Coordinates of C-alpha atoms in Angstrom, one line a residue:
X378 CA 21.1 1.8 -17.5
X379 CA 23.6 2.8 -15.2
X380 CA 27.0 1.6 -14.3
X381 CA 27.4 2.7 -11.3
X382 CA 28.7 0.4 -8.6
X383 CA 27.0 -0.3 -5.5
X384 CA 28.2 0.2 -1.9
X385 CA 29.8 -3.1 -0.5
X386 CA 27.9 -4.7 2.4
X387 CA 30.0 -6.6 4.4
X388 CA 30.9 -3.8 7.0
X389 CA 26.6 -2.5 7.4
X390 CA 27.0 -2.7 11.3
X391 CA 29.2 -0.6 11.7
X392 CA 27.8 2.6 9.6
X393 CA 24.6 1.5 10.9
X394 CA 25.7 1.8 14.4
X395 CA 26.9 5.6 13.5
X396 CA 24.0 6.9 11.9
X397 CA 22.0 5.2 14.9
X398 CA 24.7 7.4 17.4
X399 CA 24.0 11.2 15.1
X400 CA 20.3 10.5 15.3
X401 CA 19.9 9.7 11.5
X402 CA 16.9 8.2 12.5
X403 CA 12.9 9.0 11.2
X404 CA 12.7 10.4 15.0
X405 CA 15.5 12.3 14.9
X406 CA 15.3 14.1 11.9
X407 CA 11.8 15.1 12.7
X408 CA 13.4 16.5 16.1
X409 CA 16.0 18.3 14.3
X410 CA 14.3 19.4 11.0
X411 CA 11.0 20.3 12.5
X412 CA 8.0 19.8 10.9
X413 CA 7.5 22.2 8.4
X414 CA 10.9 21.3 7.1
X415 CA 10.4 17.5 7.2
X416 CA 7.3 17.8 5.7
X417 CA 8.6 19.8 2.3
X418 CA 11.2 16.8 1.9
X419 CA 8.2 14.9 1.1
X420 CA 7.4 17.6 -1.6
X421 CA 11.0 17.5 -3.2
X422 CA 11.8 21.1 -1.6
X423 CA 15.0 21.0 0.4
X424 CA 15.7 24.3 0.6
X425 CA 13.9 24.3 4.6
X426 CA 16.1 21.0 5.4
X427 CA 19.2 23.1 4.2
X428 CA 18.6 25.9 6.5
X429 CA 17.9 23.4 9.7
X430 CA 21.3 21.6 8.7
X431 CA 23.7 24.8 8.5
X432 CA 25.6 23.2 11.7
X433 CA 28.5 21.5 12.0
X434 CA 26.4 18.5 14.3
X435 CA 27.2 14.9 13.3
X436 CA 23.7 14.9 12.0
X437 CA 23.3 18.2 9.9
X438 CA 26.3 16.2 7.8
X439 CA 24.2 13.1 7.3
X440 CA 21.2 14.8 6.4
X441 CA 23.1 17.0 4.1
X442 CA 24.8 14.1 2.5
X443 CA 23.0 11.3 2.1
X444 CA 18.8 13.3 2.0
X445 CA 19.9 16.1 0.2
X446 CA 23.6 15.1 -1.4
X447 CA 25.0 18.0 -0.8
X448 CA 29.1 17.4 -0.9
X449 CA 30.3 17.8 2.7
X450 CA 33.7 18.4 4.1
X451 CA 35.5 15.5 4.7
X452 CA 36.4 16.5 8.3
X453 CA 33.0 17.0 9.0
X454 CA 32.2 13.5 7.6
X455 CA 35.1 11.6 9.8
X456 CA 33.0 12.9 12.9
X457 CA 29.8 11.4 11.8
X458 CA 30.9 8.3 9.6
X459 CA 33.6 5.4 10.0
X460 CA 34.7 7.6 6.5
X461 CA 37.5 5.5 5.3
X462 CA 35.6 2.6 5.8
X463 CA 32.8 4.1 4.0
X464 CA 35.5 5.0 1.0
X465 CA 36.6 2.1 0.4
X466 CA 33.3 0.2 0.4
X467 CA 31.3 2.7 -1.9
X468 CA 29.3 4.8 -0.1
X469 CA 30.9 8.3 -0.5
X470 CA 33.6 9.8 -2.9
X471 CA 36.2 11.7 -2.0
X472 CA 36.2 14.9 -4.7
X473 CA 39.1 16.9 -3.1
X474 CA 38.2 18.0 0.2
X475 CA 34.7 17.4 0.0
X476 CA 33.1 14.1 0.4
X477 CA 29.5 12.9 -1.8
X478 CA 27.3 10.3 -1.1
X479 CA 27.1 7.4 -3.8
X480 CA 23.3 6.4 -3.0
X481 CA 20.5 7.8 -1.3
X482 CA 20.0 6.2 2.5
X483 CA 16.5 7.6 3.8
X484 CA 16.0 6.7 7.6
X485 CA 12.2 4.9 7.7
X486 CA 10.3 3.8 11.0
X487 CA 9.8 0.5 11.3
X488 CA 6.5 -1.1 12.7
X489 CA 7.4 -1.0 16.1
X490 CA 9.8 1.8 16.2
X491 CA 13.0 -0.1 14.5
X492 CA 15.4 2.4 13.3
X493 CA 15.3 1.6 9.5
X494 CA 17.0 2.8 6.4
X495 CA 16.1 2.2 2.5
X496 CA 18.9 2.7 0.2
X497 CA 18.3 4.1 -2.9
X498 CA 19.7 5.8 -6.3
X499 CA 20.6 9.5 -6.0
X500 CA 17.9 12.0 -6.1
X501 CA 15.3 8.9 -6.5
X502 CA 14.3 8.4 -2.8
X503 CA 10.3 10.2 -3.2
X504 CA 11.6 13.5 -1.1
X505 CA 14.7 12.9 -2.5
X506 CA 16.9 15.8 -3.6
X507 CA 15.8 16.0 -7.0
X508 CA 12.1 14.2 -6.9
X509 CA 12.0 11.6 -9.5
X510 CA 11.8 13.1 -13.2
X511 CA 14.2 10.3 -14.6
X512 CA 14.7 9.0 -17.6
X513 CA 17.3 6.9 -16.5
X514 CA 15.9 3.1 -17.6
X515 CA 17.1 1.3 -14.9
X516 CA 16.6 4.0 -11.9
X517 CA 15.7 2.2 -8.8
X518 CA 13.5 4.5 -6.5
X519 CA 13.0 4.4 -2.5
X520 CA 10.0 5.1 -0.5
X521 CA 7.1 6.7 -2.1
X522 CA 3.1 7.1 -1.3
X523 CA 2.5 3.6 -2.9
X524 CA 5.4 1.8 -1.3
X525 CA 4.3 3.1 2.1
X526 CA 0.4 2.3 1.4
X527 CA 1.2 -1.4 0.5
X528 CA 3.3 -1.8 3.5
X529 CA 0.5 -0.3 5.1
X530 CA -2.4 -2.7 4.1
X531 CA -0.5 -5.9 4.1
X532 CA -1.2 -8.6 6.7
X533 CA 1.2 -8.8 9.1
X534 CA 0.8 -12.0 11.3
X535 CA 4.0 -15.1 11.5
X536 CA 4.2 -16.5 8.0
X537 CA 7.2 -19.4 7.2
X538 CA 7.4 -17.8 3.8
X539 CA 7.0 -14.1 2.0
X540 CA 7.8 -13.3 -1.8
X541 CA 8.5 -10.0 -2.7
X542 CA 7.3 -9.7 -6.2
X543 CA 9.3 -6.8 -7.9
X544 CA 11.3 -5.5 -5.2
X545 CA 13.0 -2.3 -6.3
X546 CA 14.7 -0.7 -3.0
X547 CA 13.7 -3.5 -0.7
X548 CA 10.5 -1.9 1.8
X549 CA 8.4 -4.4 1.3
X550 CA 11.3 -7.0 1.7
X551 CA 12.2 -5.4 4.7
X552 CA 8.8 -5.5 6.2
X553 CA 8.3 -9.2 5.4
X554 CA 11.8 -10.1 7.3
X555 CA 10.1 -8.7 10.0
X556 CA 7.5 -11.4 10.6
X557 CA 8.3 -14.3 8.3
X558 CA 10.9 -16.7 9.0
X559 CA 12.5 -17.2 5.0
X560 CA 11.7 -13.8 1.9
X561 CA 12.6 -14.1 -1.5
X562 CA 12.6 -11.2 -3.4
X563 CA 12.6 -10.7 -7.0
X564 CA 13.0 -8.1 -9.7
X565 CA 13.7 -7.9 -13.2
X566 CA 15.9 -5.4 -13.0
X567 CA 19.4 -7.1 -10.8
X568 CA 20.6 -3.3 -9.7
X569 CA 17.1 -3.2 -8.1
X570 CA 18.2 -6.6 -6.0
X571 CA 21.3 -5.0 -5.1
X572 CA 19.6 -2.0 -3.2
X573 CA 17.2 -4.5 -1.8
X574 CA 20.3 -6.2 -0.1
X575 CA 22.1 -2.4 1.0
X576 CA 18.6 -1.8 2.7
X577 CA 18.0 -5.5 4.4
X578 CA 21.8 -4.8 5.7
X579 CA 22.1 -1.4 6.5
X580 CA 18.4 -2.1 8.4
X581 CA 20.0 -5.0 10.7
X582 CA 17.6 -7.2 9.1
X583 CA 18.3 -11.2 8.2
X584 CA 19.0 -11.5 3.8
X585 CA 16.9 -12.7 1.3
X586 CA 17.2 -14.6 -0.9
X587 CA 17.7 -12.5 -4.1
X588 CA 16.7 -14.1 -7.6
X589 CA 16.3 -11.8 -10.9
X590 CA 13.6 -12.5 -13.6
X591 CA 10.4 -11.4 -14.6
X592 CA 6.8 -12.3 -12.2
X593 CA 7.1 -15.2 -11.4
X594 CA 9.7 -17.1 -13.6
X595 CA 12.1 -16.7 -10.8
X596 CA 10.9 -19.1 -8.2
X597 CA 9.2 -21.3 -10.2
X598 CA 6.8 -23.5 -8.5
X599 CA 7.5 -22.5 -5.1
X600 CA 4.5 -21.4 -3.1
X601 CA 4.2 -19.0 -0.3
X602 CA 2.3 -17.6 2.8
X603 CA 2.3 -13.8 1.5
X604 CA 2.9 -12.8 -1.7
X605 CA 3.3 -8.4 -2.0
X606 CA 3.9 -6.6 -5.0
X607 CA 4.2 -2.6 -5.6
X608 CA 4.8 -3.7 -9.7
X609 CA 5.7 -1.4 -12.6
X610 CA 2.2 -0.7 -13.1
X611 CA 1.5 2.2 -15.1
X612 CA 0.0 1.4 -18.5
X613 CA 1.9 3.2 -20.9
X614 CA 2.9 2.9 -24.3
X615 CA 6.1 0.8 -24.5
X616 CA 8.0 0.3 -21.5
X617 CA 10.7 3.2 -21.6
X618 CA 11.0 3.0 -17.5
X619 CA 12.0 -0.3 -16.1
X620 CA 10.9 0.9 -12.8
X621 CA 7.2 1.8 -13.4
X622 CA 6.0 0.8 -17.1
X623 CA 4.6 -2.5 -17.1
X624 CA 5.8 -3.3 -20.6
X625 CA 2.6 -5.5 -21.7
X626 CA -0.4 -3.8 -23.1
X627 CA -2.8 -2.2 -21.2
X628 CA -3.2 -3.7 -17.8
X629 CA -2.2 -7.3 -18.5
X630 CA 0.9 -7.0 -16.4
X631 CA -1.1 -7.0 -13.3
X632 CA -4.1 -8.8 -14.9
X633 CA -1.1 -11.3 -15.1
X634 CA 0.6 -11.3 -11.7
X635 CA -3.0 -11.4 -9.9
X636 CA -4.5 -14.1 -12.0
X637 CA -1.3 -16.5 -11.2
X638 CA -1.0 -16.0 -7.8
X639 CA -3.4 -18.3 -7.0
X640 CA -1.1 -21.1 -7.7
X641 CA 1.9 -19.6 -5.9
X642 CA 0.0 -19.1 -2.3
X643 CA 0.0 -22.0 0.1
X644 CA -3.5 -22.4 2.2
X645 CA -4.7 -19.5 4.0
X646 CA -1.8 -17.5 2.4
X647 CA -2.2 -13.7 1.4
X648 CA -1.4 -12.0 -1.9
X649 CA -1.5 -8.3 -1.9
X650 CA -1.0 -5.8 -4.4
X651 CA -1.1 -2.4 -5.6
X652 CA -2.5 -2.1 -9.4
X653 CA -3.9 -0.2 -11.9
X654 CA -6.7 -0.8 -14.3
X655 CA -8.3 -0.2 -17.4
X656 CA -11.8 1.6 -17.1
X657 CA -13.1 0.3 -20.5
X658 CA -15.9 1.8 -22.9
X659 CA -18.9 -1.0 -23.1
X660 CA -17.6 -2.8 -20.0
X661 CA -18.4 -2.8 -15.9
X662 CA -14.8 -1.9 -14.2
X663 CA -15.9 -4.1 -11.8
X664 CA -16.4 -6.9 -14.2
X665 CA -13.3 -6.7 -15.4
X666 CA -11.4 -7.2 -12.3
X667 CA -13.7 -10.2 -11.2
X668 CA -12.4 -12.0 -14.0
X669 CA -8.6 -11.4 -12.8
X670 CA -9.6 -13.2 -9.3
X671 CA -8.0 -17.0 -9.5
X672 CA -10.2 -19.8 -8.8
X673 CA -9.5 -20.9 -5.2
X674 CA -8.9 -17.2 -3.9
X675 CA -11.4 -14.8 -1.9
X676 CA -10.8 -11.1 -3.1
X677 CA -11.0 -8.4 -1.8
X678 CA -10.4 -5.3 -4.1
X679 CA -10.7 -1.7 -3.2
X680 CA -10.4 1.0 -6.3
X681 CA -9.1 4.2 -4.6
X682 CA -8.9 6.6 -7.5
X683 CA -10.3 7.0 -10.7
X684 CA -8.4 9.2 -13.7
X685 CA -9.5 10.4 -17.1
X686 CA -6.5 9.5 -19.5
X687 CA -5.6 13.0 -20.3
X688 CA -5.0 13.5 -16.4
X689 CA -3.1 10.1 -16.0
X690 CA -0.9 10.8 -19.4
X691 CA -0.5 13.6 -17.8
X692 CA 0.9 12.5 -14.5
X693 CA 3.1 9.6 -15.6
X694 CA 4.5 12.3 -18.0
X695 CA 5.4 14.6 -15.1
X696 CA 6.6 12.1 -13.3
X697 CA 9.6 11.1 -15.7
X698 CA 10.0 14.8 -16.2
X699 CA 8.8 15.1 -19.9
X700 CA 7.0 18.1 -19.4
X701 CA 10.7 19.7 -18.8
X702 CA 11.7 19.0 -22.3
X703 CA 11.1 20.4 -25.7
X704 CA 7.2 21.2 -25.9
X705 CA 7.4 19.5 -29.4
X706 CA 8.4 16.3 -27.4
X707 CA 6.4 16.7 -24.8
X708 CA 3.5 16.6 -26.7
X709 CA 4.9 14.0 -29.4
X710 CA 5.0 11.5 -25.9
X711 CA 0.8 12.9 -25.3
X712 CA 0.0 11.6 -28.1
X713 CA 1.4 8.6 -28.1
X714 CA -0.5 8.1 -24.5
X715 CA -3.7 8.9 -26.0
X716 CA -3.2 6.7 -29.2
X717 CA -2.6 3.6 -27.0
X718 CA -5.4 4.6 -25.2
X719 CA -7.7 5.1 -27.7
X720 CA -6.7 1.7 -29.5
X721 CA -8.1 0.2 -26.6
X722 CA -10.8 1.8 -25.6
X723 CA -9.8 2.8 -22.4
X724 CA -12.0 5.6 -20.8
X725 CA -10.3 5.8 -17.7
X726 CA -7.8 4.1 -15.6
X727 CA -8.1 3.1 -11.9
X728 CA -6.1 2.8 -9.0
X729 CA -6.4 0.2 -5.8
X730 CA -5.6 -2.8 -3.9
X731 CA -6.3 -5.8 -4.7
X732 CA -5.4 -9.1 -2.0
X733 CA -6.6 -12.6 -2.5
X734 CA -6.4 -15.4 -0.3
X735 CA -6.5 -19.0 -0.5
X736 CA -9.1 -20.6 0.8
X737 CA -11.6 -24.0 1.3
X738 CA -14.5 -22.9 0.6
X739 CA -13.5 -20.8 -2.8
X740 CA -12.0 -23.7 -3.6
X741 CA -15.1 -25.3 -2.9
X742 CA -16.6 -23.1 -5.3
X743 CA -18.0 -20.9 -2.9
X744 CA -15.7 -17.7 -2.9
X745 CA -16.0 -14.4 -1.4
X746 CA -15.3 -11.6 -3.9
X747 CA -15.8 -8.0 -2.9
X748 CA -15.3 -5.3 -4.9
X749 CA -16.3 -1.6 -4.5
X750 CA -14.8 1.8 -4.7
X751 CA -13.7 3.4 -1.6
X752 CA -12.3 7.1 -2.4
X753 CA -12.3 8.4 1.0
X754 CA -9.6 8.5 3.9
X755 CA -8.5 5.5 5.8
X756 CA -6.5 4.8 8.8
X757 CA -3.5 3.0 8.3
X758 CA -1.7 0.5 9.0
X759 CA -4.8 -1.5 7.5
X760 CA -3.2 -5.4 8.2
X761 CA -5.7 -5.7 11.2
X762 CA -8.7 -4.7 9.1
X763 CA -7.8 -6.5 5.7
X764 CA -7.8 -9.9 8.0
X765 CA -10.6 -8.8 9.7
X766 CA -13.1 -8.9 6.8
X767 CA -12.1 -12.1 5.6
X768 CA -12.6 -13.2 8.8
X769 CA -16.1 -11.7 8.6
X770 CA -16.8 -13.2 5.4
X771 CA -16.1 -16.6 6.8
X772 CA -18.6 -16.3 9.1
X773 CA -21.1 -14.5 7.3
X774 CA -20.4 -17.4 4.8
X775 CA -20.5 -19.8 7.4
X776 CA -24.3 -18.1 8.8
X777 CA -27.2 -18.3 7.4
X778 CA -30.4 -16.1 8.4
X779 CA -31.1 -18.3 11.4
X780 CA -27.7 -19.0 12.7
X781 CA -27.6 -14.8 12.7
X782 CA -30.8 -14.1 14.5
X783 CA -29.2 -16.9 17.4
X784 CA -25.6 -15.5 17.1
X785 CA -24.6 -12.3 19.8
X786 CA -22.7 -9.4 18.2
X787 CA -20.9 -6.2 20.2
X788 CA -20.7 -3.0 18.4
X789 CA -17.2 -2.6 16.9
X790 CA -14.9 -0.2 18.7
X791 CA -15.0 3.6 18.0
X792 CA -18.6 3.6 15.5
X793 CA -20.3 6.7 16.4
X794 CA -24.2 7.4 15.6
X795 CA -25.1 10.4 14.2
X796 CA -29.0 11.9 13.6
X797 CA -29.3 13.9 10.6
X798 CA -31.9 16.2 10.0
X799 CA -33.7 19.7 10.1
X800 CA -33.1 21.3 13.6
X801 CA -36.0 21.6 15.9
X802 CA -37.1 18.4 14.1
X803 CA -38.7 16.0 17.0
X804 CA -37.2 12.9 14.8
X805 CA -33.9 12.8 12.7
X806 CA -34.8 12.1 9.5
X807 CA -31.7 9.4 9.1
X808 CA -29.3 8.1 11.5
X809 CA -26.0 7.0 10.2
X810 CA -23.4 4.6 12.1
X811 CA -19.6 6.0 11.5
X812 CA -16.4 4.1 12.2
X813 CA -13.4 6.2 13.2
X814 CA -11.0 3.6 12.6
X815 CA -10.0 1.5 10.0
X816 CA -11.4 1.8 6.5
X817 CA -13.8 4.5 8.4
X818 CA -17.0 3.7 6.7
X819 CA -20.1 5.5 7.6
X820 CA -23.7 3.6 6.7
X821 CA -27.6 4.7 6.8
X822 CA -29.8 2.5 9.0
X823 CA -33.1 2.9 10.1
X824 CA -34.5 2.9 13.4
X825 CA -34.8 -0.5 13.6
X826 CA -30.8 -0.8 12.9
X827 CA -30.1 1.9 14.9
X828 CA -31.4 0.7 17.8
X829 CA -30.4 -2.9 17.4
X830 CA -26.7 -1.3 17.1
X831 CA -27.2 0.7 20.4
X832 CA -27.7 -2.5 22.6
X833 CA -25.4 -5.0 20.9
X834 CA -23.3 -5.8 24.1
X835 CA -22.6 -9.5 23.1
X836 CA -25.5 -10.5 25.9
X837 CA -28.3 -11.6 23.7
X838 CA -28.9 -13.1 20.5
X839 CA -30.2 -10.9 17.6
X840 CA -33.5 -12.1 17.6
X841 CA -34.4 -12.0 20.9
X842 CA -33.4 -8.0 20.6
X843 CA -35.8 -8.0 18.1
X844 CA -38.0 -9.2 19.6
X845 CA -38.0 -6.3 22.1
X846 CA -37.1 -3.9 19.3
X847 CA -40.8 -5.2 17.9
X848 CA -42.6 -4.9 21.2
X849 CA -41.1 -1.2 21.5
X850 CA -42.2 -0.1 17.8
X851 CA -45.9 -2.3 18.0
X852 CA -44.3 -4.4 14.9
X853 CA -44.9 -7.6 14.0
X854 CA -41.8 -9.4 15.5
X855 CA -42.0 -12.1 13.2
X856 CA -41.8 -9.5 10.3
X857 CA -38.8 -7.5 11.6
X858 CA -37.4 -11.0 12.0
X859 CA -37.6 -11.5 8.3
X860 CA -36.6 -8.5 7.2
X861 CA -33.9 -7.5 9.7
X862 CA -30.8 -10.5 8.7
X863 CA -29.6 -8.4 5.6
X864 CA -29.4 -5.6 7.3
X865 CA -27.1 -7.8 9.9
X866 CA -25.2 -9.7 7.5
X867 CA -24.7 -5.7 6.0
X868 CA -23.5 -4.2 9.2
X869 CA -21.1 -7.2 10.1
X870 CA -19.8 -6.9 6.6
X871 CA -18.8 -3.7 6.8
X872 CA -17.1 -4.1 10.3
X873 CA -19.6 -2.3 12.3
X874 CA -21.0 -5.3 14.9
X875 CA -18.4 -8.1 15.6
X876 CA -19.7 -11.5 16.0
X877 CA -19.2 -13.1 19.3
X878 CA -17.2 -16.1 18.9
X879 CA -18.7 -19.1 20.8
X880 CA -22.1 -17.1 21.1
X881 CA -24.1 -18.9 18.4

């Protein structure tokens, strides 16, 4: 673990305030890197960021110090930093007549364009300087793919109370302080807390409060409007990396943190978290992860990807750099992968989301669970769309057959129609319905749904559309009424007709 101190950060405004003046900003780099170059960051190459940074600019010397850390002179430094100030409270090191940067500091966009940074060890920050490849225990990383994707899909409406489950470098923290009036942020690993407070401060944002300890031993019985967690996930054998091996076997650490969250979340609250599971031989994935969901939530839980376990040993082993040691090692660490995974069973592990929320009616006994794979590209920030299908699933809940064919319903922004078939064809021989925002599902119907889609413009009620639908074909109208609600309650599911509130 290291020993490292941490910057001190009592005087934040003030280097804030001058990496704000060079342009260290998300914007700014991209204006002065260019695209090509700010793109390969994100790959771990910095060789194009040193090329765009061989001026003398008060901003080629932050990028090269604190995104590459690369020593700079220390004249060059006192024109873009309050330097002595930034001595004395740990943020560079004076090595003769060069200055290096103690921590990573990664300018991030906020939300609504708030100049943001996330503080981070050296060489740890995903684009970082070195990439990860660690096998430092107590490492503490800064924005990465998952990090940004769970910022990404959380709900972000007023909330008096966040917790931020596992905190590491702070995003998440720092998003929740953006819309909730009191976070707490937790991690079992204290230097972890310490960068969460350097990125809260640096980022002008209001503290939190900071507790150390393992799930949810630190706040005891405290409960909470939004719970968020980017956990150590990765089932492993052991737990050799604080910041990414679970440390319980298989996938009980998240089994864990999702099956107690239930009794942390106030009423209507959130919980939302990235996780990974075991795809086990004899068992339905999707079985498994229905039995994680705690009584009084609604789930919803998305798997994105699906690995065999030589390809997921294989990328966790990348990731801490073992495939750059002695190939006798290397593969000594393989097999220990596979062993653990064969003693379990374990085909396959996935990756997701997974967010609950509290409600009445699954308290009730009556809760909404949806789970399905969704490989395919989304549009984020998802927020809007996670709390639009629970919302959908309290009404569909809410609506039975009859209360649907009475209810109006518009056809959601942006869904396209598309006829497939053989060209020349007089009829397609399938239409499908395509949403270009959102989770961007696409969907089969038949001509009947088609054309009930086409005129949904909130002005009638589904039956009496129909009704007309029937006339139109020579069907039986009370048939297609029959036969048509699934196919409703399936398109309103999915997001593509919105119900009109106050129409049925």
């Amino acid at each position: 673990m290291s020993t490292t101190s941490l910057p001190a950060s009592a005087r934040t405004p003030r280097l804030r305030e001058a990496l704000i003046a060079a342009a260290f900003t998300a914007d700014g780099l991209l204006e002065r890197l260019g695209a090509p170059a700010y793109a390969a960051l994100a790959r771990s190459e910095t060789v194009p960021a040193l090329r765009a940074t061989r001026g003398d600019s008060p901003l080629d010397t932050l990028v090269r110090l604190f995104l590459l850390q690369s020593p700079v002179p220390a004249a060059r430094a006192a024109t873009a930093l309050p330097l002595e100030e930034c001595v004395e409270d740990g943020w560079v090191v004076h090595e003769g007549d060069l200055v290096r940067a103690t921590v990573d500091v990664r300018p991030y966009g906020g939300p609504e364009g708030e100049d943001w940074f996330i503080v981070s060890d050296l060489g740890c920050a995903v684009g970082g300087a070195g990439g990860i490849g660690s096998h430092e225990e107590a490492v503490v990383l800064g924005v990465g793919g998952a990090s940004t994707t769970l910022a990404g899909i959380t709900v972000r409406r007023p909330v008096a109370s966040a917790l931020d489950l596992g905190a590491g470098s702070g995003i998440q923290a720092l998003h929740a302080a953006h819309h909730a009036t009191q976070v707490t942020a937790t991690d079992v690993n204290p230097r972890a807390l310490e960068f969460t407070r350097l990125t809260l401060a640096l980022s002008g944002a209001a503290p939190a409060d900071l507790r150390v300890g393992s799930l949810y031993e630190p706040v005891g019985t405290s409960t909470y409007d939004l719970i968020v967690s980017n956990p150590p996930f990765v089932i492993s054998p052991g737990a050799r990396l604080t910041y990414r091996d679970g440390g319980m076997g298989g996938d009980d650490l998240c089994r864990t943190l999702v099956q107690q969250a239930g009794d942390r979340l106030n009423e209507g609250g959130y919980a939302q978290f990235l996780a990974n599971w075991q795809h086990v031989e004899g068992e339905e994935w999707q079985d498994r992860l229905r039995s994680w969901v705690p009584q009084g939530c609604d789930a919803w839980i998305v798997q994105r990807e699906v690995q065999d376990i030589t390809q997921y040993a294989e990328l966790w082993l990348r990731d801490s750099g073992d495939h750059r040691t002695d190939p006798a090692a290397y593969a000594e660490r393989y097999e220990a992968w596979l062993d653990e995974f064969e003693a379990r069973s374990t085909k396959a592990v996935g990756f997701g989301w997974i967010t609950l929320r509290k409600s009445a009616a699954a308290a009730a006994g009556d809760p909404s669970v949806v789970i399905e794979e969704w490989p395919h590209s989304v549009e984020q920030p998802l927020g809007p769309a996670v709390e639009a299908h629970f919302a959908r699933q309290d009404y569909l809940r809410d609506h039975d057959d009859a209360a649907l064919l009475a209810a109006h319903f518009t056809l959601s922004d942006e869904v396209v129609q598309e006829q497939v078939g053989l060209p020349g064809a007089e009829d397609p021989e399938h239409v499908v319905l395509r949403q270009n925002r959102g989770m961007r599902r696409a969907t089969k119907v038949d001509a009947v749904g088609a054309g009930f889609a086409g005129v949904c413009d909130g002005s009638l009620p589904a039956g009496r559309i129909l009704d007309a639908i029937a006339q139109l074909m020579a069907e039986d109208p009370v048939l297609l009424r029959d036969r048509t609600p699934q196919a409703i309650r399936l398109l309103v599911e999915e997001g593509f007709l919105e119900p009109v509130r106050g129409g049925a």
